mmCIF file of C-alpha atoms in Angstrom:
data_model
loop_
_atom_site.group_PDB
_atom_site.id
_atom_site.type_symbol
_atom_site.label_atom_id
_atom_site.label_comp_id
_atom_site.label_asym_id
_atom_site.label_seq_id
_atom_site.Cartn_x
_atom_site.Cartn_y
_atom_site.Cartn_z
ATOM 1 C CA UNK A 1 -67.314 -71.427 16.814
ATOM 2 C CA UNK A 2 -63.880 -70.856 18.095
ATOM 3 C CA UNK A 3 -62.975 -67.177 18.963
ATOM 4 C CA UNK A 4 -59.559 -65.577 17.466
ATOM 5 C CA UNK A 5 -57.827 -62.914 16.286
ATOM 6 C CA UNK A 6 -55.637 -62.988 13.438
ATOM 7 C CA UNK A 7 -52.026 -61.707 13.749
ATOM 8 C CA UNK A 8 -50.720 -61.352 9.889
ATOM 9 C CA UNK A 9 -46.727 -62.024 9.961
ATOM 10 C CA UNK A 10 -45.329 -60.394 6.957
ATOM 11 C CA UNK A 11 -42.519 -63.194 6.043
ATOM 12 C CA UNK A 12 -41.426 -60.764 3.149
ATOM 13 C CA UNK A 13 -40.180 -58.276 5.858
ATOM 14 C CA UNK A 14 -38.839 -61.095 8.119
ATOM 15 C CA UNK A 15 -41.090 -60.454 10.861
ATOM 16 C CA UNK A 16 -40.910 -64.244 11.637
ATOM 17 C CA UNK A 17 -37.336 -63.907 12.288
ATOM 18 C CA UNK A 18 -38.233 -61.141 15.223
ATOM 19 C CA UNK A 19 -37.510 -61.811 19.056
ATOM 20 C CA UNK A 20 -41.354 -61.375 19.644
ATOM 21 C CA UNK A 21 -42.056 -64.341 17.367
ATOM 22 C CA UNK A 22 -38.951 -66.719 17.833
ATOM 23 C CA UNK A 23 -40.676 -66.979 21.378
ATOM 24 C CA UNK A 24 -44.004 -68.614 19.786
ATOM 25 C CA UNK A 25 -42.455 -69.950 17.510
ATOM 26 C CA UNK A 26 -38.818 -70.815 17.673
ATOM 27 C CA UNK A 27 -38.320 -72.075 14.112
ATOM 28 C CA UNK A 28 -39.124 -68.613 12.929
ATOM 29 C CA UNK A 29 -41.822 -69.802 10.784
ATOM 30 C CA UNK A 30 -45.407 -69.822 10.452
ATOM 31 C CA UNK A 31 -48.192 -70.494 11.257
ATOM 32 C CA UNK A 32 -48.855 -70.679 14.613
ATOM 33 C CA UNK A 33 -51.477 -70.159 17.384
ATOM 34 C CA UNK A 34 -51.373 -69.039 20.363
ATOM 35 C CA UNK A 35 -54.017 -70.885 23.159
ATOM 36 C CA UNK A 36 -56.017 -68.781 25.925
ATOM 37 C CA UNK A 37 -57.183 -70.158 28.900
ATOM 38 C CA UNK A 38 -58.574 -69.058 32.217
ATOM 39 C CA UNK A 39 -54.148 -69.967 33.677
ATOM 40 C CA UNK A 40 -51.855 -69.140 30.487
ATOM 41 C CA UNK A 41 -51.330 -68.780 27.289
ATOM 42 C CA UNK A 42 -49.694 -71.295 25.554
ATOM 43 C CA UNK A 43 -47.758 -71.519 22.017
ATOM 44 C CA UNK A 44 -48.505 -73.996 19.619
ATOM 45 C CA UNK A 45 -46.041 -74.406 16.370
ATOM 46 C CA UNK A 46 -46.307 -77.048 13.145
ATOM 47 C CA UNK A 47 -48.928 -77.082 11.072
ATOM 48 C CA UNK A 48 -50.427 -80.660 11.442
ATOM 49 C CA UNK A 49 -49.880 -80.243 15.417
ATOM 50 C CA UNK A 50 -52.470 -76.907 15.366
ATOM 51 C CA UNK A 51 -55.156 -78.682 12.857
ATOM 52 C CA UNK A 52 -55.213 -81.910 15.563
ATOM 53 C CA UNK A 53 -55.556 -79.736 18.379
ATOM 54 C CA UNK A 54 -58.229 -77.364 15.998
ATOM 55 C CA UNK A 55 -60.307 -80.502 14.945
ATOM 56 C CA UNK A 56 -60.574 -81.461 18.610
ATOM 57 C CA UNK A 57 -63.159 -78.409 18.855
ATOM 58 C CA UNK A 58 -65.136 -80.002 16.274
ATOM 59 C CA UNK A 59 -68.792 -79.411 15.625
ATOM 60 C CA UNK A 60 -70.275 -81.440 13.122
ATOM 61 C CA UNK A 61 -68.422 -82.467 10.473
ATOM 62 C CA UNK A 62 -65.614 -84.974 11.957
ATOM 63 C CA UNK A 63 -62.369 -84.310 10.896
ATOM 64 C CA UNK A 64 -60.597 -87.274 12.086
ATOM 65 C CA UNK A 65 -61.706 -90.854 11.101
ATOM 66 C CA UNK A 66 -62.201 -92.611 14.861
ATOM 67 C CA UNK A 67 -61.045 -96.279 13.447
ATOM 68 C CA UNK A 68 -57.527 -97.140 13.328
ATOM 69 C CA UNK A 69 -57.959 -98.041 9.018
ATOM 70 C CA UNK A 70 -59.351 -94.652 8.235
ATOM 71 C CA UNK A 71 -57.406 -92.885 10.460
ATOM 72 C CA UNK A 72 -54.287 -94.341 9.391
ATOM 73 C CA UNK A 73 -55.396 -93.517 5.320
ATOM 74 C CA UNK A 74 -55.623 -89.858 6.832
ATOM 75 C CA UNK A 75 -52.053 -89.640 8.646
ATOM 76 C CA UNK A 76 -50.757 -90.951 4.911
ATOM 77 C CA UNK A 77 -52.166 -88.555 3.284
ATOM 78 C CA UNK A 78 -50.952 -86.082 5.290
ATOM 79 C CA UNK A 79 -47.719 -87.576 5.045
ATOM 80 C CA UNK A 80 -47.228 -87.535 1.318
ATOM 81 C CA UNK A 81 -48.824 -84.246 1.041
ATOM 82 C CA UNK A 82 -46.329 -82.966 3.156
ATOM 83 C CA UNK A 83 -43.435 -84.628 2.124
ATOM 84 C CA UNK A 84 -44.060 -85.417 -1.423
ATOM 85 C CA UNK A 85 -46.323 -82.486 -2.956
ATOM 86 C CA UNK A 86 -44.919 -79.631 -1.307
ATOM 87 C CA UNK A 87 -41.621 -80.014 -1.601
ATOM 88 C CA UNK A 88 -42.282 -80.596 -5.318
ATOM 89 C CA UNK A 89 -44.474 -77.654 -5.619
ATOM 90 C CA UNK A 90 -42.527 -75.320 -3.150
ATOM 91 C CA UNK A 91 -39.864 -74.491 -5.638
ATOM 92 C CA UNK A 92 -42.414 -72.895 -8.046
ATOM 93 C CA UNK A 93 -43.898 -71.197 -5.094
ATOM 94 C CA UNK A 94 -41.111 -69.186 -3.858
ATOM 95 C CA UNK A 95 -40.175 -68.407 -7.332
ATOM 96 C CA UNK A 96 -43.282 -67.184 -8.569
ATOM 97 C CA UNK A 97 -45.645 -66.400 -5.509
ATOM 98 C CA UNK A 98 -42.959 -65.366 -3.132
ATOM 99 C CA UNK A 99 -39.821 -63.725 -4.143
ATOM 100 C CA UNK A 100 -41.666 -62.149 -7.722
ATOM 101 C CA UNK A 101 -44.609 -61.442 -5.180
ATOM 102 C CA UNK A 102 -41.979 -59.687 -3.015
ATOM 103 C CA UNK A 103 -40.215 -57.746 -5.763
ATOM 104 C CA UNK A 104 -42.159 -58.049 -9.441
ATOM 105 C CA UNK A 105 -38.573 -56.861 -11.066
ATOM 106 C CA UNK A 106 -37.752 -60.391 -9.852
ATOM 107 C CA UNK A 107 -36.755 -62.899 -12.737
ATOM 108 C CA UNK A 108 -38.003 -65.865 -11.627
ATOM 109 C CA UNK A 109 -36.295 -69.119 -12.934
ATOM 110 C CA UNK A 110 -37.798 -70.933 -15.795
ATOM 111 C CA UNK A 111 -35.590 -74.155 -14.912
ATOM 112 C CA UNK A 112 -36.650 -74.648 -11.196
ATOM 113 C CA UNK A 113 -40.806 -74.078 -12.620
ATOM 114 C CA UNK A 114 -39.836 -76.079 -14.742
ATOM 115 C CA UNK A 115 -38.464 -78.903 -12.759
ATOM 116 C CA UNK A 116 -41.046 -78.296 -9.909
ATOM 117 C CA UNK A 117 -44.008 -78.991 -12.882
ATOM 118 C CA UNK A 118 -42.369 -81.992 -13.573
ATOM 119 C CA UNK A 119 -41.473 -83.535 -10.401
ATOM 120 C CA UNK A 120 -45.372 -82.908 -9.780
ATOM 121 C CA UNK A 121 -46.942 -84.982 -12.288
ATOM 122 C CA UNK A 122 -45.880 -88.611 -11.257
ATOM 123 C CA UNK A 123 -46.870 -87.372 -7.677
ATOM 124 C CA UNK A 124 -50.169 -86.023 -8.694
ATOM 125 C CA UNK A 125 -51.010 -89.315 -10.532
ATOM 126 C CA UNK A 126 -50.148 -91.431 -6.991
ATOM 127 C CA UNK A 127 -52.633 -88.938 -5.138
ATOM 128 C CA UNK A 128 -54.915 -89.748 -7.805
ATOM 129 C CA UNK A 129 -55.063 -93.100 -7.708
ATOM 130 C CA UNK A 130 -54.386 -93.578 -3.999
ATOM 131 C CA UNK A 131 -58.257 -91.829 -4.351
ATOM 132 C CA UNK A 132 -59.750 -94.744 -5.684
ATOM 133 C CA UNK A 133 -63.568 -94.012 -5.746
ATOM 134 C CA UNK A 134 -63.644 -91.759 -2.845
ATOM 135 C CA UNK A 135 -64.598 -88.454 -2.947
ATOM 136 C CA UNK A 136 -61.880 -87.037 -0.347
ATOM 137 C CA UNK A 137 -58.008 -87.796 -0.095
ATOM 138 C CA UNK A 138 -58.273 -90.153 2.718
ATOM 139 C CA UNK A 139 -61.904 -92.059 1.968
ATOM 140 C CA UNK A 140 -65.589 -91.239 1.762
ATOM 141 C CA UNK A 141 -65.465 -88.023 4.090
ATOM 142 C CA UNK A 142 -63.766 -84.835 4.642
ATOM 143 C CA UNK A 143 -61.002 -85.145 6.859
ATOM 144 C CA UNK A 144 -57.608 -83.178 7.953
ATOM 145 C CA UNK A 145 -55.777 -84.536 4.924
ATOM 146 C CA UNK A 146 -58.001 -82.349 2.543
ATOM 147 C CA UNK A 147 -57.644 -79.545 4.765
ATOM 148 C CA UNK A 148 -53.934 -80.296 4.886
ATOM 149 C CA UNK A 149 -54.037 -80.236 1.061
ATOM 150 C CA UNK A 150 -55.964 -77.567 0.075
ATOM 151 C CA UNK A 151 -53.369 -74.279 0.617
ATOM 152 C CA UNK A 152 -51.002 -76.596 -1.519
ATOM 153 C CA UNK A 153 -53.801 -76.614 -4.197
ATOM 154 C CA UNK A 154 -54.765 -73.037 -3.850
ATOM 155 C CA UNK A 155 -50.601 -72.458 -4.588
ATOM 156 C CA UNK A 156 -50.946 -75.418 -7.794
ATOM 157 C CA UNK A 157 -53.408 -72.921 -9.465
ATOM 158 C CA UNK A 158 -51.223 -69.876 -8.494
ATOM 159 C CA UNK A 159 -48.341 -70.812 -9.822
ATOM 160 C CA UNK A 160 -50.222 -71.405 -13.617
ATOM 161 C CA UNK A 161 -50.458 -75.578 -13.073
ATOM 162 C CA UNK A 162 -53.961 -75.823 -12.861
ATOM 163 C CA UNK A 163 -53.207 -77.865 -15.985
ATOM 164 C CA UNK A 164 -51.767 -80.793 -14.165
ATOM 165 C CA UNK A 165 -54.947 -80.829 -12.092
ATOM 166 C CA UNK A 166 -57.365 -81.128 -14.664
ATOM 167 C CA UNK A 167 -55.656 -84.050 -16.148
ATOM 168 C CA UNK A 168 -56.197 -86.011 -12.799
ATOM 169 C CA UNK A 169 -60.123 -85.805 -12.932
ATOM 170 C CA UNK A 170 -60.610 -87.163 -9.244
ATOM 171 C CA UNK A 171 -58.302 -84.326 -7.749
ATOM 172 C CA UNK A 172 -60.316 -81.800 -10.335
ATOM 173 C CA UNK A 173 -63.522 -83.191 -8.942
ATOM 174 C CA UNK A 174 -62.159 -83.345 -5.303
ATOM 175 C CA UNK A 175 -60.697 -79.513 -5.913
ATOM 176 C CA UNK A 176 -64.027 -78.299 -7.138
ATOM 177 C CA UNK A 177 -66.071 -79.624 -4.301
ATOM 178 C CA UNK A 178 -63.419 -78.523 -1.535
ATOM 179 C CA UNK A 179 -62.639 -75.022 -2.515
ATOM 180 C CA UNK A 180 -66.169 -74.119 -2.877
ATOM 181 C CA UNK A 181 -66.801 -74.499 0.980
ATOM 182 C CA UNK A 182 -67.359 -71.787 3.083
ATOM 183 C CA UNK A 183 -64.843 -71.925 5.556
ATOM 184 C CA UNK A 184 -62.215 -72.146 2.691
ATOM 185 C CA UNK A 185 -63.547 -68.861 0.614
ATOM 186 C CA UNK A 186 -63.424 -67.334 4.544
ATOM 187 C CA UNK A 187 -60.201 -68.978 5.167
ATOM 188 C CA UNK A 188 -59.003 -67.000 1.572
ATOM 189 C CA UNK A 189 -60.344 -63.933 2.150
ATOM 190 C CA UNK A 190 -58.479 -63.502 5.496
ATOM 191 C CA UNK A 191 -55.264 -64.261 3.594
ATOM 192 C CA UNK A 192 -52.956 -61.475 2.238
#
């Protein structure tokens, strides 16, 4: 088990936008970590950067496939989760989990959830069948590209699509089986 301490940055007050975190992070975003050694401390910014260096620490489950085939499957996944699913979905998220979140007088737009809902469907249909018969994103086992997926998921249900995952009944299966882990329900209930 890796030792930390979580720092909460409260993005609704802009605390990612504060001199103290521009210097861990100088995109003014999150997340980040921060690495301890016996010599320094070191910053470490982008999400798919901190879950390589995380899974290096791994014990037990491997999180990255050690052939090139399987490892390659993974960095796809990754790759359209990043830059085909969330910028679909992040509309809808900003409208109704952060700026209503922020301020519930907030009228969120109808037309951007609505777009966002539809721009998601023919990309939850590729990430369905790019599944084939596997029982993970990226093959037969757990890897980084479900645990690249899953917040993205958690926001799905959020924002009132768990719809379009249940007509995709790998992703529903794969959804079941992933959020009921343990280190997901911990991961959750250390989220604000």
């Amino acid at each position: 088990d890796l030792k930390f301490e979580l720092e909460v940055v409260d993005i609704f007050k802009g605390e990612q936008k504060s001199e103290a975190h521009l210097a861990r992070h100088p995109f003014g975003k999150v997340p980040f970590i921060e690495i301890t050694n016996k010599r320094r401390t070191r910053p470490l910014f982008e999400s798919v950067a901190i879950l390589q260096y995380l899974a290096s620490f791994e014990s037990g489950e491997k999180l990255v496939p050690d052939d090139g085939w399987n490892k390659a499957v993974m960095e796809k996944m990754i790759a359209v989760i990043n830059n085909s699913l969330w910028p679909a979905l992040s509309p809808a998220v900003y409208e109704i989990c952060v700026f209503k979140g922020k301020d519930p007088s907030y009228k969120v737009d109808q037309q951007k959830v609505k777009a966002s809902r539809e721009a998601l469907i023919p990309i939850l249909a590729i990430v369905e069948a790019e599944m084939r018969n596997s029982a993970f994103l990226a093959g037969r086992f757990f890897t980084l590209a479900d645990v690249t997926a899953m917040p993205y998921f958690e926001y799905l249900n959020a924002c009132g699509f768990g719809d379009l995952l249940t007509a995709c009944p790998k992703l529903t299966k794969w959804w079941s089986e992933v959020s009921a882990r343990p280190a997901w329900k911990s991961a959750l209930s250390h989220s604000s």
